[in-house]
Coordinates of C-alpha atoms and ligand atoms in Angstrom, one line a residue:
M20 CA 52.3 146.1 114.2
E21 CA 52.2 144.0 111.1
G22 CA 51.4 140.3 111.1
Y23 CA 49.3 140.5 114.2
R24 CA 45.6 140.9 115.0
L25 CA 44.1 142.4 118.2
N26 CA 41.0 140.6 119.4
L27 CA 38.8 142.2 122.1
L28 CA 38.9 140.3 125.4
L29 CA 37.5 142.8 128.0
S30 CA 35.5 145.9 127.2
R31 CA 35.8 149.2 129.1
E32 CA 32.6 148.2 130.9
Q33 CA 33.9 144.8 131.9
I34 CA 37.1 146.2 133.1
S35 CA 35.3 148.9 135.1
S36 CA 33.1 146.4 136.8
I37 CA 36.1 144.2 137.7
V38 CA 38.0 147.2 139.1
R39 CA 35.0 148.4 141.2
H40 CA 34.6 145.0 142.7
L41 CA 38.3 144.8 143.7
A42 CA 38.1 148.3 145.1
D43 CA 35.1 147.4 147.2
Q44 CA 36.8 144.3 148.7
I45 CA 40.1 146.2 149.4
S46 CA 38.2 149.2 151.0
K47 CA 36.4 146.7 153.3
D48 CA 39.5 144.7 154.2
Y49 CA 41.9 147.6 154.8
S50 CA 39.5 149.9 156.6
G51 CA 41.3 151.6 159.5
R52 CA 44.7 150.4 158.3
E53 CA 47.7 152.3 156.9
L54 CA 47.7 151.0 153.4
V55 CA 50.4 151.6 150.8
L56 CA 49.7 150.5 147.2
V57 CA 53.0 149.6 145.4
C58 CA 52.3 149.7 141.6
I59 CA 54.6 147.8 139.3
L60 CA 55.6 150.0 136.4
K61 CA 54.8 150.2 133.6
G62 CA 52.0 147.7 133.0
A63 CA 49.9 148.4 136.0
F64 CA 49.7 152.2 135.8
M65 CA 46.2 152.4 134.3
F66 CA 44.8 149.7 136.6
L67 CA 46.3 151.5 139.6
S68 CA 44.8 154.9 138.6
D69 CA 41.3 153.4 138.1
L70 CA 41.5 151.4 141.3
V71 CA 42.5 154.3 143.6
R72 CA 39.6 156.4 142.3
H73 CA 37.1 153.7 143.5
L74 CA 38.6 153.1 146.9
R75 CA 36.7 154.5 149.9
I76 CA 39.7 154.5 152.2
P77 CA 42.9 156.7 152.3
V78 CA 46.0 155.1 150.8
Q79 CA 49.5 156.1 150.0
V80 CA 50.9 155.2 146.5
D81 CA 54.4 154.3 145.4
F82 CA 55.9 152.8 142.3
V83 CA 58.6 150.3 141.5
R84 CA 60.0 149.4 138.1
L85 CA 61.5 146.0 137.5
A86 CA 63.7 144.9 134.7
S87 CA 63.7 141.2 133.6
Y88 CA 66.1 140.2 130.9
G89 CA 64.6 139.3 127.6
S90 CA 61.9 141.3 125.8
G91 CA 58.8 140.4 123.9
M92 CA 56.6 137.5 125.2
K93 CA 58.6 135.8 127.9
T94 CA 59.9 136.9 131.4
S95 CA 63.4 135.4 132.0
G96 CA 64.6 134.3 135.4
K97 CA 66.7 137.2 136.4
I98 CA 64.9 140.3 137.8
E99 CA 66.3 143.6 139.0
I100 CA 64.8 146.8 140.5
T101 CA 65.5 149.8 138.3
K102 CA 63.3 152.2 140.3
D103 CA 62.8 151.5 144.0
I104 CA 60.1 152.5 146.5
E105 CA 60.6 156.0 148.0
I106 CA 58.2 156.0 151.0
S107 CA 58.7 154.0 154.2
L108 CA 56.8 150.7 154.4
E109 CA 57.7 150.0 158.0
K110 CA 54.7 148.7 160.0
K111 CA 52.4 149.5 157.1
D112 CA 50.1 147.2 155.1
V113 CA 51.4 146.9 151.5
L114 CA 49.4 145.8 148.5
I115 CA 51.3 145.2 145.3
I116 CA 49.4 146.3 142.2
E117 CA 50.3 144.1 139.2
D118 CA 48.8 143.8 135.7
I119 CA 49.3 140.1 134.9
I120 CA 50.7 137.1 136.8
D121 CA 52.5 134.8 134.4
S122 CA 55.3 132.6 135.7
G123 CA 54.9 134.3 139.1
R124 CA 58.6 135.2 139.3
T125 CA 58.2 139.0 139.2
L126 CA 55.9 138.9 142.2
Q127 CA 57.9 136.4 144.1
F128 CA 61.0 138.6 143.7
L129 CA 59.1 141.8 144.7
K130 CA 57.3 140.3 147.7
D131 CA 60.6 139.0 149.1
R132 CA 62.3 142.4 148.4
L133 CA 59.5 144.5 150.0
A134 CA 59.5 142.2 153.1
L135 CA 63.0 143.6 153.9
S136 CA 61.3 147.0 154.6
K137 CA 59.5 145.4 157.6
P138 CA 55.9 146.1 156.5
R139 CA 53.0 144.8 158.6
S140 CA 51.8 142.7 155.7
V141 CA 52.4 142.3 151.9
K142 CA 49.6 141.1 149.7
V143 CA 49.0 141.1 145.9
C144 CA 46.3 142.6 143.8
A145 CA 46.5 141.5 140.1
L146 CA 44.1 142.4 137.3
L147 CA 44.8 139.2 135.3
D148 CA 46.2 135.8 136.0
K149 CA 47.5 133.2 133.6
K150 CA 47.5 130.3 136.1
A151 CA 48.5 127.7 133.5
R152 CA 51.9 129.4 133.0
R153 CA 52.9 129.4 136.7
E154 CA 56.5 128.3 137.4
V155 CA 56.7 129.2 141.1
E156 CA 54.0 129.2 143.8
M157 CA 52.2 132.5 143.7
E158 CA 48.5 133.4 144.3
A159 CA 46.9 136.9 144.1
D160 CA 45.1 137.9 147.3
Y161 CA 42.8 140.0 145.1
L162 CA 42.3 138.9 141.5
G163 CA 40.4 140.6 138.7
T164 CA 40.0 137.6 136.4
E165 CA 41.8 134.5 135.2
V166 CA 42.8 134.3 131.5
E167 CA 44.0 131.5 129.3
D168 CA 47.6 131.3 128.0
I169 CA 47.1 134.1 125.5
F170 CA 49.2 137.3 124.9
I171 CA 47.5 140.4 126.3
V172 CA 47.8 144.1 125.4
G173 CA 45.9 147.3 126.2
Y174 CA 44.9 149.0 129.4
G175 CA 48.5 149.7 130.3
I176 CA 49.8 146.4 129.1
D177 CA 52.3 146.4 126.1
F178 CA 53.8 144.4 123.3
N179 CA 57.3 145.8 122.9
E180 CA 56.0 149.2 124.3
N181 CA 53.0 149.4 121.9
Y182 CA 49.3 149.4 122.8
R183 CA 49.5 150.6 126.4
H184 CA 47.2 153.5 125.6
L185 CA 44.2 151.3 124.6
P186 CA 41.3 151.5 127.1
E187 CA 40.2 147.9 126.4
I188 CA 42.1 144.7 126.8
Y189 CA 42.9 142.6 123.7
Y190 CA 44.7 139.4 123.0
V191 CA 47.2 139.1 120.1
T192 CA 47.0 136.4 117.4
P193 CA 49.2 136.1 114.3
I194 CA 47.5 136.8 111.0
D195 CA 47.6 133.7 108.7
H196 CA 48.8 134.7 105.2
P197 CA 47.2 132.5 102.6
K198 CA 49.8 130.9 100.2
G199 CA 50.2 132.2 96.7
Ligands
IMP207 P1 56.0 136.8 135.5 O1 57.2 137.3 136.3 O2 56.3 135.7 134.5 O3 54.8 136.5 136.3 O4 55.6 138.0 134.5 C1 54.8 139.0 134.8 C2 55.0 140.1 133.9 O5 55.2 139.7 132.6 C3 53.9 141.1 133.9 O6 54.0 142.1 134.8 C4 53.9 141.6 132.5 O7 54.7 142.7 132.4 C5 54.6 140.5 131.7 N1 53.5 139.8 130.9 C6 53.1 138.5 131.2 N2 52.1 138.2 130.3 C7 52.0 139.2 129.5 C8 51.1 139.4 128.4 O8 50.3 138.6 128.0 N3 51.2 140.7 127.8 C9 52.1 141.6 128.2 N4 52.9 141.4 129.2 C10 52.9 140.3 129.9
MG208 MG1 54.5 144.1 134.3

């Protein structure tokens, strides 16, 4: 897209090491449990697919898609489910797989919503966390890495549906055009 520059934030190797570390922790903590990973579409699809390949425990996988009004760089307050879970969560341990925590509103909404299905537990695994932008109380139980208040793309994460395919993670900055 014109007027923007992509700057490398995390290489493939850095992402891979973060994902392996998370998979290790999750494999230990949920050993012997009935774990369901609930992936938030679309942004977490690549993270989910890498994460499951490194787990050493059996899991079930399901997907939700959430719509929040407003596009581009900001999540608005109102959130809706446009694709719901399809497998039963009753008495199971649920781990939500999310790309980025920003205001925290998406996860707050989804945790409350999934709790209605009577799971044994609901926890959160997020690849990235912009703690400085939090508007509601929300902590990831498993976190890849904290990032500053920058706009991220790549590795499943988009800017108006672009850049999801990139295997690395970048942050977007505007290109300054010199006068004249
Ligand atoms: P929250 O509800 O404000 O926490 O928003 C979380 C959602 O906003 C994430 O699942 C992303 O889809 C989106 N989001 C937040 N920050 C970024 C970003 O830097 N790049 C792309 N999407 C983002
Ligand atoms: Mg998202």
